[in-house]
Coordinates of C-alpha atoms in Angstrom, one line a residue:
Chain A
M1 CA -70.8 -50.9 186.9
R2 CA -72.6 -49.5 189.4
A3 CA -70.8 -46.1 188.4
F4 CA -72.4 -46.6 184.7
G5 CA -76.0 -47.4 186.3
I6 CA -75.7 -44.3 187.9
I7 CA -74.2 -41.8 185.6
L8 CA -77.0 -43.6 182.6
A9 CA -79.5 -42.7 185.1
K10 CA -78.9 -39.0 186.1
D11 CA -77.9 -38.6 181.9
L12 CA -81.1 -39.9 181.1
R13 CA -83.3 -37.6 184.1
Q14 CA -81.2 -34.6 182.5
R15 CA -82.1 -35.1 178.9
L16 CA -85.6 -35.9 179.7
R17 CA -85.7 -33.0 181.3
D18 CA -85.2 -30.6 179.2
G19 CA -87.0 -32.7 176.3
S20 CA -83.9 -32.9 174.1
L21 CA -84.1 -36.6 173.8
L22 CA -88.3 -36.9 172.8
L23 CA -87.0 -33.4 170.4
L24 CA -84.5 -35.4 169.4
G25 CA -85.7 -39.1 169.2
I26 CA -88.7 -39.4 168.2
V27 CA -91.1 -36.2 167.5
L28 CA -88.7 -34.9 164.8
P29 CA -87.9 -38.3 162.8
L30 CA -91.9 -39.2 163.4
T31 CA -92.9 -34.8 161.8
L32 CA -89.9 -36.0 159.2
A33 CA -91.4 -39.0 158.1
F34 CA -95.1 -37.6 159.0
V35 CA -94.2 -34.1 155.5
L36 CA -91.9 -37.1 153.6
G37 CA -95.3 -38.9 153.1
L38 CA -96.9 -36.1 153.0
A39 CA -94.8 -34.5 150.2
S40 CA -95.1 -37.2 148.7
G41 CA -99.0 -38.1 148.5
Q42 CA -99.2 -34.5 147.1
A43 CA -96.9 -33.7 144.5
E44 CA -97.8 -32.5 140.7
P45 CA -99.0 -35.2 139.5
S46 CA -96.5 -37.1 137.3
A47 CA -95.5 -36.8 134.0
F48 CA -95.4 -40.8 132.7
A49 CA -95.1 -42.9 128.9
V50 CA -96.7 -45.8 127.9
A51 CA -95.7 -48.6 125.4
G52 CA -98.3 -50.8 124.6
Q53 CA -100.8 -51.7 125.6
G54 CA -103.4 -54.5 128.2
P55 CA -105.1 -54.6 131.1
F56 CA -102.6 -53.1 132.6
V57 CA -102.4 -50.0 131.0
E58 CA -106.9 -49.2 130.7
Q59 CA -106.9 -51.1 134.4
A60 CA -104.4 -49.1 136.8
L61 CA -103.7 -46.4 134.5
R62 CA -106.1 -45.2 132.5
P63 CA -108.3 -44.3 136.2
L64 CA -104.7 -42.5 137.8
E65 CA -104.6 -40.2 134.7
R66 CA -108.5 -39.4 135.1
S67 CA -108.8 -39.0 138.7
G68 CA -105.3 -36.6 137.2
Q69 CA -102.6 -37.6 140.2
I70 CA -100.1 -38.8 137.2
S71 CA -100.1 -38.3 133.6
L72 CA -99.7 -40.0 130.8
R73 CA -97.7 -40.0 127.7
A74 CA -98.5 -42.8 124.2
A75 CA -94.8 -43.8 123.6
A76 CA -94.5 -45.7 119.6
S77 CA -92.3 -48.4 120.8
P78 CA -90.3 -49.3 123.9
E79 CA -86.6 -46.7 122.7
E80 CA -88.9 -43.7 121.7
G81 CA -90.8 -44.4 125.7
A82 CA -86.5 -44.3 127.2
R83 CA -85.9 -41.7 124.7
L84 CA -88.6 -39.9 126.7
V85 CA -87.2 -41.4 130.2
R86 CA -83.3 -40.2 129.8
D87 CA -84.0 -36.4 127.7
G88 CA -86.1 -35.7 131.2
E89 CA -89.0 -35.3 130.3
V90 CA -90.8 -38.2 131.6
A91 CA -90.0 -39.5 134.5
A92 CA -90.2 -43.5 133.8
L93 CA -91.9 -45.7 131.3
F94 CA -94.6 -48.1 131.4
A95 CA -93.4 -50.9 128.7
V96 CA -95.9 -53.1 128.7
N97 CA -96.2 -56.7 127.0
G98 CA -98.6 -59.0 127.3
D99 CA -96.3 -61.3 129.8
S100 CA -94.5 -58.2 130.8
I101 CA -94.1 -54.2 133.1
E102 CA -90.6 -52.9 132.9
V103 CA -90.0 -49.1 134.2
I104 CA -87.6 -47.9 133.1
G105 CA -87.4 -44.6 135.4
H106 CA -85.3 -41.4 135.2
A107 CA -82.7 -41.7 138.1
G108 CA -83.3 -37.6 139.3
Q109 CA -86.6 -37.8 139.8
P110 CA -86.6 -41.1 142.1
L111 CA -90.4 -40.7 144.0
A112 CA -91.2 -40.7 140.9
V113 CA -90.1 -44.2 140.1
Q114 CA -91.6 -45.5 143.1
L115 CA -94.5 -44.1 142.5
A116 CA -94.3 -45.8 138.7
R117 CA -93.4 -49.2 140.6
G118 CA -95.7 -48.9 142.8
V119 CA -98.7 -48.4 140.8
A120 CA -96.9 -51.6 138.6
E121 CA -96.5 -53.4 141.7
T122 CA -99.3 -53.4 143.7
Y123 CA -101.8 -53.6 139.9
N124 CA -99.6 -56.9 139.7
A125 CA -100.1 -58.2 143.6
Q126 CA -104.5 -57.6 142.9
R127 CA -104.5 -59.6 140.1
Q128 CA -105.2 -63.6 140.6
P129 CA -102.9 -65.0 140.6
A130 CA -100.3 -62.1 141.3
T131 CA -98.2 -63.9 138.7
L132 CA -97.0 -60.2 135.7
P133 CA -93.6 -59.9 136.6
V134 CA -93.0 -56.3 137.0
T135 CA -89.3 -55.8 136.7
V136 CA -87.3 -52.0 137.7
T137 CA -85.0 -50.4 135.2
R138 CA -82.0 -48.0 135.2
D139 CA -83.5 -46.6 138.3
G140 CA -79.6 -46.3 139.9
T141 CA -82.2 -45.1 142.9
L142 CA -83.1 -48.2 143.6
D143 CA -79.5 -49.9 143.4
G144 CA -79.7 -53.2 145.9
E145 CA -82.2 -52.0 147.4
E146 CA -86.9 -52.7 148.5
L147 CA -88.0 -50.9 150.6
D148 CA -91.8 -49.5 149.6
P149 CA -91.9 -45.7 150.2
R150 CA -94.0 -45.6 153.8
T151 CA -91.4 -47.5 155.3
R152 CA -88.5 -46.1 153.8
Q153 CA -90.0 -42.3 154.6
A154 CA -89.9 -43.9 158.3
A155 CA -87.1 -45.0 158.2
G156 CA -84.6 -42.4 157.0
P157 CA -85.5 -39.6 159.1
A158 CA -85.0 -41.8 162.5
V159 CA -81.5 -42.9 161.5
F160 CA -81.0 -39.5 159.9
F161 CA -82.4 -38.0 164.8
L162 CA -80.0 -41.1 164.7
F163 CA -77.3 -39.2 164.6
T164 CA -77.8 -36.5 166.5
L165 CA -78.7 -38.7 168.8
V166 CA -76.9 -40.6 170.6
S167 CA -72.8 -39.0 171.3
G168 CA -72.8 -38.0 175.0
T169 CA -69.3 -35.9 173.9
A170 CA -71.0 -33.3 174.5
G171 CA -71.9 -33.9 177.4
V172 CA -68.4 -35.3 178.3
L173 CA -67.2 -31.1 177.2
A174 CA -70.3 -30.2 179.1
E175 CA -69.3 -31.8 182.0
R176 CA -66.1 -31.0 182.3
R177 CA -66.9 -26.9 181.7
E178 CA -68.8 -27.2 184.1
G179 CA -66.9 -28.8 187.0
T180 CA -68.1 -32.2 188.0
L181 CA -65.7 -34.4 185.6
V182 CA -64.0 -33.5 187.9
R183 CA -66.0 -34.0 190.6
M184 CA -67.4 -37.3 189.6
L185 CA -63.4 -38.8 188.9
A186 CA -62.8 -37.6 192.7
A187 CA -65.5 -40.3 193.7
P188 CA -64.5 -43.4 195.0
V189 CA -65.9 -44.9 190.9
G190 CA -63.6 -46.4 188.1
R191 CA -62.5 -44.2 185.8
W192 CA -63.2 -45.7 182.8
S193 CA -66.9 -46.3 183.4
V194 CA -67.4 -42.7 184.2
L195 CA -65.8 -41.9 180.5
A196 CA -68.5 -45.6 179.4
A197 CA -71.4 -44.0 180.6
K198 CA -71.3 -40.6 179.2
L199 CA -70.1 -41.8 175.9
G200 CA -71.3 -45.1 176.0
G201 CA -74.7 -43.6 177.3
G202 CA -75.7 -43.1 173.9
V203 CA -75.5 -46.4 172.6
L204 CA -78.2 -47.0 175.1
V205 CA -80.7 -43.7 174.4
G206 CA -80.4 -44.8 170.2
L207 CA -81.5 -47.8 171.1
A208 CA -85.0 -47.8 172.2
A209 CA -85.4 -44.5 170.4
M210 CA -85.2 -47.0 168.1
A211 CA -87.1 -49.4 168.7
V212 CA -89.8 -47.1 169.3
L213 CA -89.5 -45.4 166.0
V214 CA -89.4 -49.3 164.7
W215 CA -93.1 -49.5 166.0
V216 CA -95.4 -45.7 166.3
T217 CA -94.2 -46.1 162.2
G218 CA -95.2 -49.2 162.2
L219 CA -98.5 -48.3 163.8
L220 CA -98.5 -44.7 162.4
F221 CA -97.4 -44.8 158.7
G222 CA -98.0 -48.2 158.2
A223 CA -94.3 -48.9 157.5
V224 CA -93.3 -52.3 157.5
W225 CA -89.3 -52.9 158.9
G226 CA -89.0 -55.9 158.5
A227 CA -88.1 -59.5 160.1
P228 CA -87.6 -59.1 163.6
F229 CA -84.6 -60.3 163.1
V230 CA -83.2 -58.8 160.8
V231 CA -84.4 -55.0 162.0
S232 CA -82.5 -55.8 165.3
V233 CA -79.8 -56.8 164.0
L234 CA -79.3 -53.8 162.3
V235 CA -81.0 -51.2 164.9
V236 CA -78.0 -52.8 167.0
A237 CA -75.1 -52.1 164.5
V238 CA -76.6 -48.8 163.0
V239 CA -77.2 -47.8 166.3
L240 CA -73.2 -48.5 167.3
A241 CA -72.1 -46.8 164.4
A242 CA -73.6 -43.8 164.9
S243 CA -72.7 -43.7 168.4
G244 CA -68.5 -44.4 167.1
V245 CA -69.1 -41.5 164.5
A246 CA -70.7 -39.3 166.2
A247 CA -67.9 -40.3 169.1
L248 CA -65.5 -39.1 166.9
A249 CA -66.8 -35.9 165.0
G250 CA -67.0 -34.6 168.5
S251 CA -63.8 -35.4 169.8
F252 CA -62.3 -33.2 167.7
A253 CA -64.6 -29.7 169.8
R254 CA -63.1 -28.4 172.9
T255 CA -66.8 -27.1 173.9
P256 CA -69.5 -29.1 174.6
E257 CA -71.3 -26.9 171.9
Q258 CA -68.7 -27.2 169.4
A259 CA -69.1 -31.1 169.7
V260 CA -72.9 -30.7 168.9
N261 CA -71.9 -28.9 166.0
Q262 CA -69.5 -30.8 164.4
Q263 CA -71.9 -33.9 165.2
N264 CA -74.6 -32.0 163.5
A265 CA -73.1 -32.0 160.9
V266 CA -71.5 -34.8 159.9
A267 CA -74.4 -36.2 161.0
V268 CA -76.5 -34.0 158.1
V269 CA -73.7 -35.0 155.5
L270 CA -74.7 -38.6 156.2
G271 CA -77.5 -38.6 155.9
L272 CA -77.8 -37.1 153.0
A273 CA -75.2 -38.4 151.7
G274 CA -77.1 -42.3 152.1
G275 CA -80.6 -40.8 151.1
S276 CA -82.3 -40.7 154.2
I277 CA -84.1 -38.0 153.9
F278 CA -84.3 -38.3 149.5
P279 CA -82.6 -41.3 147.7
V280 CA -79.9 -40.5 146.4
P281 CA -79.3 -40.4 142.0
P282 CA -76.2 -42.0 140.1
V283 CA -74.7 -39.0 139.8
G284 CA -71.5 -37.4 139.7
G285 CA -70.6 -39.8 142.0
L286 CA -72.7 -39.2 144.8
D287 CA -73.7 -42.8 144.9
V288 CA -70.6 -44.0 145.2
L289 CA -69.5 -41.0 147.8
G290 CA -73.0 -42.7 149.6
L291 CA -71.0 -45.9 150.5
L292 CA -69.0 -44.3 152.9
S293 CA -72.1 -43.8 154.9
P294 CA -73.6 -46.2 157.4
H295 CA -77.6 -44.6 156.4
L296 CA -76.9 -46.2 153.6
W297 CA -76.1 -49.8 154.5
F298 CA -78.5 -49.7 157.1
L299 CA -81.7 -48.7 154.2
R300 CA -79.9 -51.3 152.0
G301 CA -79.8 -53.7 155.0
L302 CA -83.1 -53.3 155.4
G303 CA -84.5 -53.3 151.9
S304 CA -82.9 -55.5 150.5
G305 CA -82.8 -58.1 154.3
E306 CA -79.9 -59.0 153.1
V307 CA -77.8 -58.8 156.7
A308 CA -74.5 -59.7 157.2
V309 CA -72.6 -57.5 155.3
P310 CA -74.6 -54.5 155.9
A311 CA -74.5 -55.2 159.4
L312 CA -70.3 -56.2 159.2
V313 CA -69.7 -53.1 157.4
L314 CA -71.9 -51.2 159.9
L315 CA -69.9 -52.6 162.8
G316 CA -66.7 -51.2 160.9
F317 CA -68.2 -47.5 161.1
A318 CA -68.4 -47.7 164.8
A319 CA -65.1 -49.8 165.3
A320 CA -63.1 -47.4 163.2
G321 CA -64.9 -44.5 165.4
W322 CA -64.8 -45.5 168.9
G323 CA -61.5 -46.6 168.7
L324 CA -60.4 -43.7 167.0
A325 CA -62.5 -41.3 169.6
L326 CA -61.6 -42.9 172.9
A327 CA -57.3 -42.7 172.4
R328 CA -58.6 -39.2 171.8
T329 CA -60.8 -38.3 174.4
G330 CA -59.9 -41.1 176.8
R331 CA -56.5 -38.7 176.9
T332 CA -57.7 -36.2 177.5
F333 CA -59.8 -36.7 179.9
L334 CA -58.3 -39.4 182.0
T335 CA -55.0 -38.0 183.0
Chain B
M1 CA -53.4 -44.4 212.5
S2 CA -51.8 -41.8 211.4
D3 CA -52.9 -38.6 212.6
V4 CA -50.8 -37.0 209.2
I5 CA -54.3 -38.2 207.3
L6 CA -52.4 -36.1 203.5
A7 CA -48.3 -36.0 203.1
C8 CA -47.8 -35.6 199.9
E9 CA -44.2 -35.4 198.6
N10 CA -41.6 -33.8 195.2
L11 CA -45.2 -34.0 193.3
R12 CA -44.3 -32.8 190.4
K13 CA -46.9 -32.5 187.5
R14 CA -45.6 -31.1 183.4
Y15 CA -47.6 -29.3 180.7
G16 CA -46.0 -29.1 177.9
G17 CA -42.6 -27.0 178.2
T18 CA -44.5 -25.6 181.5
E19 CA -43.7 -27.3 185.5
A20 CA -47.2 -26.3 187.2
V21 CA -45.9 -27.8 190.2
S22 CA -42.4 -28.5 190.8
G23 CA -41.2 -31.1 194.0
L24 CA -44.5 -29.9 195.5
G25 CA -44.4 -31.7 198.9
F26 CA -46.4 -30.5 202.9
S27 CA -48.2 -32.8 205.7
I28 CA -51.5 -31.6 207.5
A29 CA -52.4 -33.4 210.4
A30 CA -56.0 -34.3 212.0
G31 CA -57.9 -31.9 212.6
E32 CA -56.0 -28.7 210.9
T33 CA -56.3 -26.7 208.5
Y34 CA -54.1 -26.2 205.9
G35 CA -53.7 -24.2 203.3
L36 CA -52.2 -23.0 200.1
L37 CA -51.4 -19.0 199.3
G38 CA -50.7 -18.4 195.7
P39 CA -52.1 -16.5 192.9
N40 CA -54.0 -17.2 190.4
G41 CA -51.6 -19.1 188.2
A42 CA -49.4 -20.8 190.8
G43 CA -50.3 -24.9 190.4
K44 CA -52.4 -24.5 193.1
T45 CA -55.6 -26.2 191.6
T46 CA -52.8 -28.9 189.7
A47 CA -51.7 -30.1 192.9
I48 CA -54.3 -30.4 194.5
S49 CA -56.1 -32.4 191.2
M50 CA -53.3 -35.0 192.0
I51 CA -53.7 -34.7 195.6
V52 CA -57.2 -36.0 195.0
G53 CA -56.9 -38.5 192.5
V54 CA -57.6 -36.5 189.3
L55 CA -54.7 -36.1 187.6
R56 CA -52.0 -38.5 187.2
R57 CA -48.5 -37.1 188.8
D58 CA -45.7 -37.4 186.9
A59 CA -43.4 -37.3 189.7
G60 CA -43.6 -37.9 194.2
T61 CA -45.6 -39.3 196.7
V62 CA -49.3 -39.1 198.1
T63 CA -50.2 -41.1 200.9
I64 CA -54.0 -39.9 202.8
D65 CA -54.1 -42.0 206.0
G66 CA -51.1 -43.5 206.1
R67 CA -52.4 -45.0 202.9
P68 CA -50.4 -44.0 199.2
H69 CA -53.5 -43.1 197.1
D70 CA -53.2 -42.2 193.0
V71 CA -56.1 -41.9 190.3
D72 CA -57.0 -45.4 190.7
D73 CA -57.1 -45.3 194.2
R74 CA -60.9 -46.5 195.2
P75 CA -60.7 -46.9 198.6
G76 CA -58.3 -43.8 199.7
K77 CA -61.2 -41.4 197.3
A78 CA -63.7 -42.8 199.7
L79 CA -62.2 -40.5 202.4
I80 CA -62.1 -37.3 200.7
G81 CA -64.3 -34.8 200.3
Y82 CA -64.6 -32.1 197.7
V83 CA -65.2 -28.8 196.3
P84 CA -64.3 -28.4 193.3
Q85 CA -62.5 -24.6 191.8
E86 CA -65.9 -24.5 189.6
L87 CA -70.1 -24.7 190.8
G88 CA -69.0 -28.8 190.3
L89 CA -73.2 -28.7 190.0
Y90 CA -75.8 -29.7 187.6
R91 CA -78.4 -26.3 187.3
E92 CA -81.3 -28.7 186.0
L93 CA -81.7 -30.9 188.6
T94 CA -82.4 -29.6 192.6
A95 CA -80.0 -29.9 195.7
R96 CA -81.9 -33.0 196.7
E97 CA -81.4 -34.7 193.1
N98 CA -77.3 -32.8 193.0
L99 CA -76.6 -34.5 197.2
R100 CA -77.8 -38.5 196.0
F101 CA -76.4 -38.2 191.9
F102 CA -72.7 -38.4 194.5
A103 CA -74.3 -39.2 196.6
R104 CA -75.0 -42.9 194.8
L105 CA -71.1 -42.2 193.2
H106 CA -70.0 -42.7 197.3
G107 CA -71.7 -45.6 197.4
M108 CA -74.5 -44.9 199.7
R109 CA -77.7 -47.0 199.8
H110 CA -80.8 -46.0 199.7
R111 CA -81.1 -44.6 204.1
E112 CA -78.3 -43.9 204.3
R113 CA -78.5 -41.6 201.6
E114 CA -81.8 -39.6 203.0
R115 CA -80.1 -39.6 206.2
R116 CA -77.3 -37.5 205.1
V117 CA -79.2 -35.4 202.3
A118 CA -80.8 -34.7 204.5
E119 CA -78.4 -33.8 207.6
V120 CA -76.2 -31.9 204.7
L121 CA -79.0 -30.0 203.4
E122 CA -78.9 -28.6 207.1
V123 CA -75.9 -28.0 207.3
V124 CA -75.3 -25.4 204.2
G125 CA -79.4 -23.7 204.6
L126 CA -80.7 -25.0 202.1
S127 CA -83.3 -27.4 203.4
D128 CA -85.8 -25.4 202.9
R129 CA -84.9 -24.2 198.7
A130 CA -84.1 -28.3 198.9
G131 CA -86.6 -29.0 196.0
G132 CA -85.6 -26.4 193.4
K133 CA -83.2 -26.2 190.4
V134 CA -80.2 -25.6 190.5
A135 CA -80.5 -22.4 188.1
E136 CA -82.6 -20.4 190.2
Y137 CA -80.0 -20.5 192.6
S138 CA -77.7 -17.8 193.8
G139 CA -74.6 -17.8 193.8
G140 CA -74.1 -18.1 197.5
M141 CA -76.4 -20.9 197.5
M142 CA -74.4 -22.3 194.7
R143 CA -71.5 -22.7 196.3
R144 CA -72.6 -24.3 199.3
L145 CA -74.3 -26.6 197.6
N146 CA -71.2 -26.7 196.1
I147 CA -69.3 -27.6 199.5
G148 CA -72.4 -29.7 200.9
I149 CA -71.4 -32.3 198.4
G150 CA -68.4 -32.2 199.1
L151 CA -69.6 -33.4 202.7
L152 CA -71.8 -36.0 202.3
N153 CA -69.5 -38.8 202.5
R154 CA -68.2 -36.9 206.1
P155 CA -64.6 -37.4 204.6
R156 CA -61.4 -37.2 206.7
L157 CA -59.4 -34.6 204.0
L158 CA -61.9 -32.1 203.2
V159 CA -59.7 -29.8 199.8
L160 CA -61.4 -27.1 199.0
D161 CA -60.2 -25.2 196.7
E162 CA -61.2 -21.4 196.3
P163 CA -64.7 -22.1 198.0
T164 CA -65.2 -18.9 198.3
A165 CA -64.4 -17.4 194.8
G166 CA -66.7 -15.1 193.6
V167 CA -69.4 -14.7 196.9
D168 CA -70.4 -11.8 198.6
P169 CA -69.2 -10.8 202.3
H170 CA -72.4 -12.6 204.0
S171 CA -71.9 -16.4 201.7
R172 CA -68.6 -16.1 203.4
N173 CA -68.1 -15.7 206.1
T174 CA -70.2 -18.0 206.8
I175 CA -68.9 -20.3 204.1
L176 CA -65.3 -19.7 206.6
D177 CA -68.0 -20.6 210.0
S178 CA -69.0 -24.8 207.9
V179 CA -64.7 -24.8 207.4
R180 CA -63.0 -23.9 210.4
V181 CA -66.9 -25.8 213.0
L182 CA -65.2 -29.6 210.5
A183 CA -61.2 -28.7 211.1
D184 CA -62.7 -28.2 214.9
E185 CA -64.9 -31.9 214.8
G186 CA -61.5 -33.7 213.1
V187 CA -60.8 -33.1 209.9
A188 CA -58.2 -32.2 207.8
V189 CA -59.1 -29.2 205.7
L190 CA -57.0 -28.4 202.5
Y191 CA -58.0 -25.0 201.6
T192 CA -56.3 -22.9 198.3
T193 CA -56.9 -19.5 198.1
H194 CA -55.3 -16.2 197.0
Y195 CA -56.7 -14.2 199.4
M196 CA -54.3 -13.6 202.1
E197 CA -58.1 -13.0 204.6
E198 CA -58.8 -15.7 204.3
A199 CA -56.4 -17.8 204.7
E200 CA -55.0 -14.7 208.2
R201 CA -58.0 -15.9 209.6
L202 CA -58.8 -19.7 208.7
C203 CA -56.0 -21.7 208.2
D204 CA -53.5 -23.4 211.4
R205 CA -50.6 -23.6 208.9
V206 CA -50.6 -21.8 205.0
G207 CA -48.3 -22.7 202.4
V208 CA -46.8 -19.7 199.7
I209 CA -46.9 -21.2 196.5
D210 CA -45.6 -19.2 193.6
E211 CA -44.9 -20.7 190.4
G212 CA -46.2 -24.9 191.6
R213 CA -42.6 -24.3 193.9
L214 CA -44.0 -24.3 198.1
R215 CA -41.7 -20.8 198.6
A216 CA -42.3 -21.3 202.5
E217 CA -44.8 -22.6 205.4
G218 CA -45.2 -22.5 208.8
T219 CA -47.7 -20.2 210.7
R220 CA -48.9 -17.0 210.8
R221 CA -46.7 -16.1 213.2
E222 CA -43.8 -18.3 211.7
L223 CA -44.0 -16.9 208.2
V224 CA -44.3 -13.2 208.7
A225 CA -41.4 -13.6 211.3
L226 CA -39.6 -14.8 207.3
V227 CA -40.7 -10.4 206.8
D228 CA -38.7 -9.2 209.9
E229 CA -40.5 -6.2 211.1
H230 CA -41.0 -5.3 207.8
D231 CA -44.5 -3.3 207.8
R232 CA -45.9 -2.7 204.7
V233 CA -46.0 0.7 203.2
S234 CA -48.8 1.9 200.5
L235 CA -48.5 5.3 198.7
G236 CA -50.9 6.8 195.7
V237 CA -49.6 8.8 193.9
D238 CA -50.4 11.0 191.0
G239 CA -48.1 9.6 187.3
D240 CA -45.3 7.3 187.0
P241 CA -44.6 6.0 189.1
V242 CA -41.4 3.6 188.0
P243 CA -38.6 7.6 189.8
A244 CA -41.0 7.0 193.1
V245 CA -40.7 3.6 193.3
R246 CA -35.7 4.0 192.1
A247 CA -35.4 6.4 194.8
L248 CA -37.8 5.2 197.5
A249 CA -36.0 2.0 197.6
A250 CA -32.5 3.2 197.3
L251 CA -33.7 4.6 200.9
P252 CA -31.2 1.9 203.7
R253 CA -34.2 0.7 205.1
V254 CA -36.7 0.0 202.2
R255 CA -36.3 -3.3 201.9
Q256 CA -38.0 -3.7 199.1
A257 CA -40.8 -1.4 196.4
R258 CA -42.2 -1.4 193.7
G259 CA -45.4 0.2 191.4
D260 CA -48.3 0.2 189.5
S261 CA -50.8 1.9 188.3
G262 CA -50.6 5.8 190.8
R263 CA -49.9 3.1 193.2
V264 CA -45.8 2.6 195.1
E265 CA -46.2 -1.0 197.5
L266 CA -43.1 -1.2 200.2
L267 CA -41.4 -3.3 202.2
V268 CA -39.4 -0.9 205.2
D269 CA -38.2 -1.6 208.7
G270 CA -40.0 0.8 210.4
A271 CA -42.2 2.4 208.7
A272 CA -43.2 5.1 211.6
R273 CA -39.7 6.3 211.7
E274 CA -38.9 6.4 208.0
L275 CA -42.4 7.1 206.7
P276 CA -41.3 11.7 206.4
A277 CA -37.6 10.5 204.3
I278 CA -40.6 8.3 202.6
L279 CA -42.6 11.0 202.0
A280 CA -40.0 13.4 201.4
A281 CA -38.3 11.1 199.3
A282 CA -40.7 10.6 196.8
E283 CA -41.8 14.2 195.8
R284 CA -37.7 15.1 195.0
A285 CA -39.0 11.8 192.7
G286 CA -40.7 14.5 191.2
S287 CA -44.7 12.3 192.6
A288 CA -47.6 13.8 194.4
V289 CA -48.2 11.7 196.8
R290 CA -52.0 11.0 197.2
S291 CA -52.8 8.6 200.1
V292 CA -50.1 7.5 202.6
E293 CA -51.7 3.2 204.1
V294 CA -49.3 1.0 206.8
R295 CA -49.5 -1.7 208.1
E296 CA -48.5 -4.2 210.5
P297 CA -47.0 -7.5 208.6
D298 CA -49.5 -9.7 206.9
L299 CA -49.8 -12.5 204.7
E300 CA -50.1 -10.3 201.6
A301 CA -46.0 -8.9 203.0
V302 CA -45.3 -12.5 203.2
F303 CA -46.0 -13.8 199.2
L304 CA -44.9 -10.0 198.5
H305 CA -40.9 -10.4 200.0
L306 CA -40.8 -14.0 198.4
T307 CA -41.5 -13.9 195.6
G308 CA -41.3 -9.9 195.0
K309 CA -44.7 -10.1 194.1
G310 CA -48.5 -9.8 194.7
L311 CA -51.0 -12.3 195.4
R312 CA -53.2 -10.6 193.4
D313 CA -50.2 -9.6 191.0

């Protein structure tokens, strides 16, 4: 335990000094969150269809149309509006009747669909009392997830860069190449504590970075991550999962550079598949592929507030990744 | 307490189908400097890695100051100072930070640690640059710091693996003098090198290692006696040396002959008497001799005699 702390402190000092910790852990996730927020706010006006009339159309949609933020196209019926959505002529349909608003979105335009949902929900929230049911259908990107755009734009980049931050495999390989690993192993410390510090240090770094990001994105972007208990459990689980997956990816490397490249490649693929940058449309089996990504389970857990299943799945990723990585690296480094 | 600090017997290590170390055994007493002399790939680093407890051995025993030693023997490791062949340094940290880190791993508490770090910086002559990043050091300074880390724990056994590789002559002399001083203070020193001159200058006893086996060991005098009065004769020749090697090997006083790229190396009984015959034989073989160098027996000749090849092959 003593060696674990000593090696960890040294690693932190090195990473703080070379700037990689702040860059990957804080600066890049915040920058990407900012850019995503900017992009969604400055996109071309989205086209929507509207079927039906009522106060929602006059009080919420028309003003947005007049200000140029959206364009509206009248549909004679909900069926015609749905056809426009299917054909891709509009991003979503507002099907309005006296009792409810139904948003029918095009799966390939998740940001515009989220905008439509936001408009409907905001209108409903401003009513006293807020009783108008708003439903969103045919939007595969929102399947099982209710994350608001601001939180998604904060949580996605955070978990995306987490996967590049947490693995210590490259560090182990660098220490071996530089001759410092044998020097540590020759010191009167437990051999496994050396490996644990190198590989497990990333977990603490990841937890710290995520904690900072949850706090800072709440302040800067108004992200609402959810109940503290749920967020804490999911953050711990996803950090463990990220470290396990990254350690496994790096365990196939022979040099530090290979390890970094392999970890980054896995991080990008899983990040995109899991919808951490843009929601994944349910086409071509991409949504099924996303189930293999810890990112998706983390975001799904945040969105639904349902912690048990996502956390268990994430811990499964962690167990599998760490188990296989230690079986490989432990044999390589400690014999 | 035994006077023998390190004793190893029948050390073996196999990588796949290759036996890197095969039945190696020797001992080192307090205050003694033992050189492990052999070419690159002879098994020196593998042997040392097993001795310091970095590498698990397949067979054999190692005792440090009389106690069995292996990869999990922390008290034994506390008695060893290890200087690896690679510069085991964190280049983005300062010299003082490097020393503090390894001192912590050796369990030194704050006051003792700071005192010892200052002492070691003084010993290796880096006190003035202790706050500078190692990345900005010269190669010689890095080598000195590399050795300094091995001294932090006041070892009873200091193990140096090719510590002068790639350093300038001045730094090499400084390093060799420092090692000699430590041995005089009672530290047992295990020193691997493929530089014959270092082994001759520094070591009380030398073990000649090749292909993982200890071919011979003893003092310089004892080892040189193995080659009797054989002198080393080095001929510079034009063209293919093979015909000359064949012709010279047939001479009665030539014990060994080999050649490569313009040079012929011979072990000869009484080179002074035999030299005219050697030159004549080379000429008859069609080799024009450009230069002649005659050296009395040394460890290089011993190695050649024992293995049939040179230390730098």
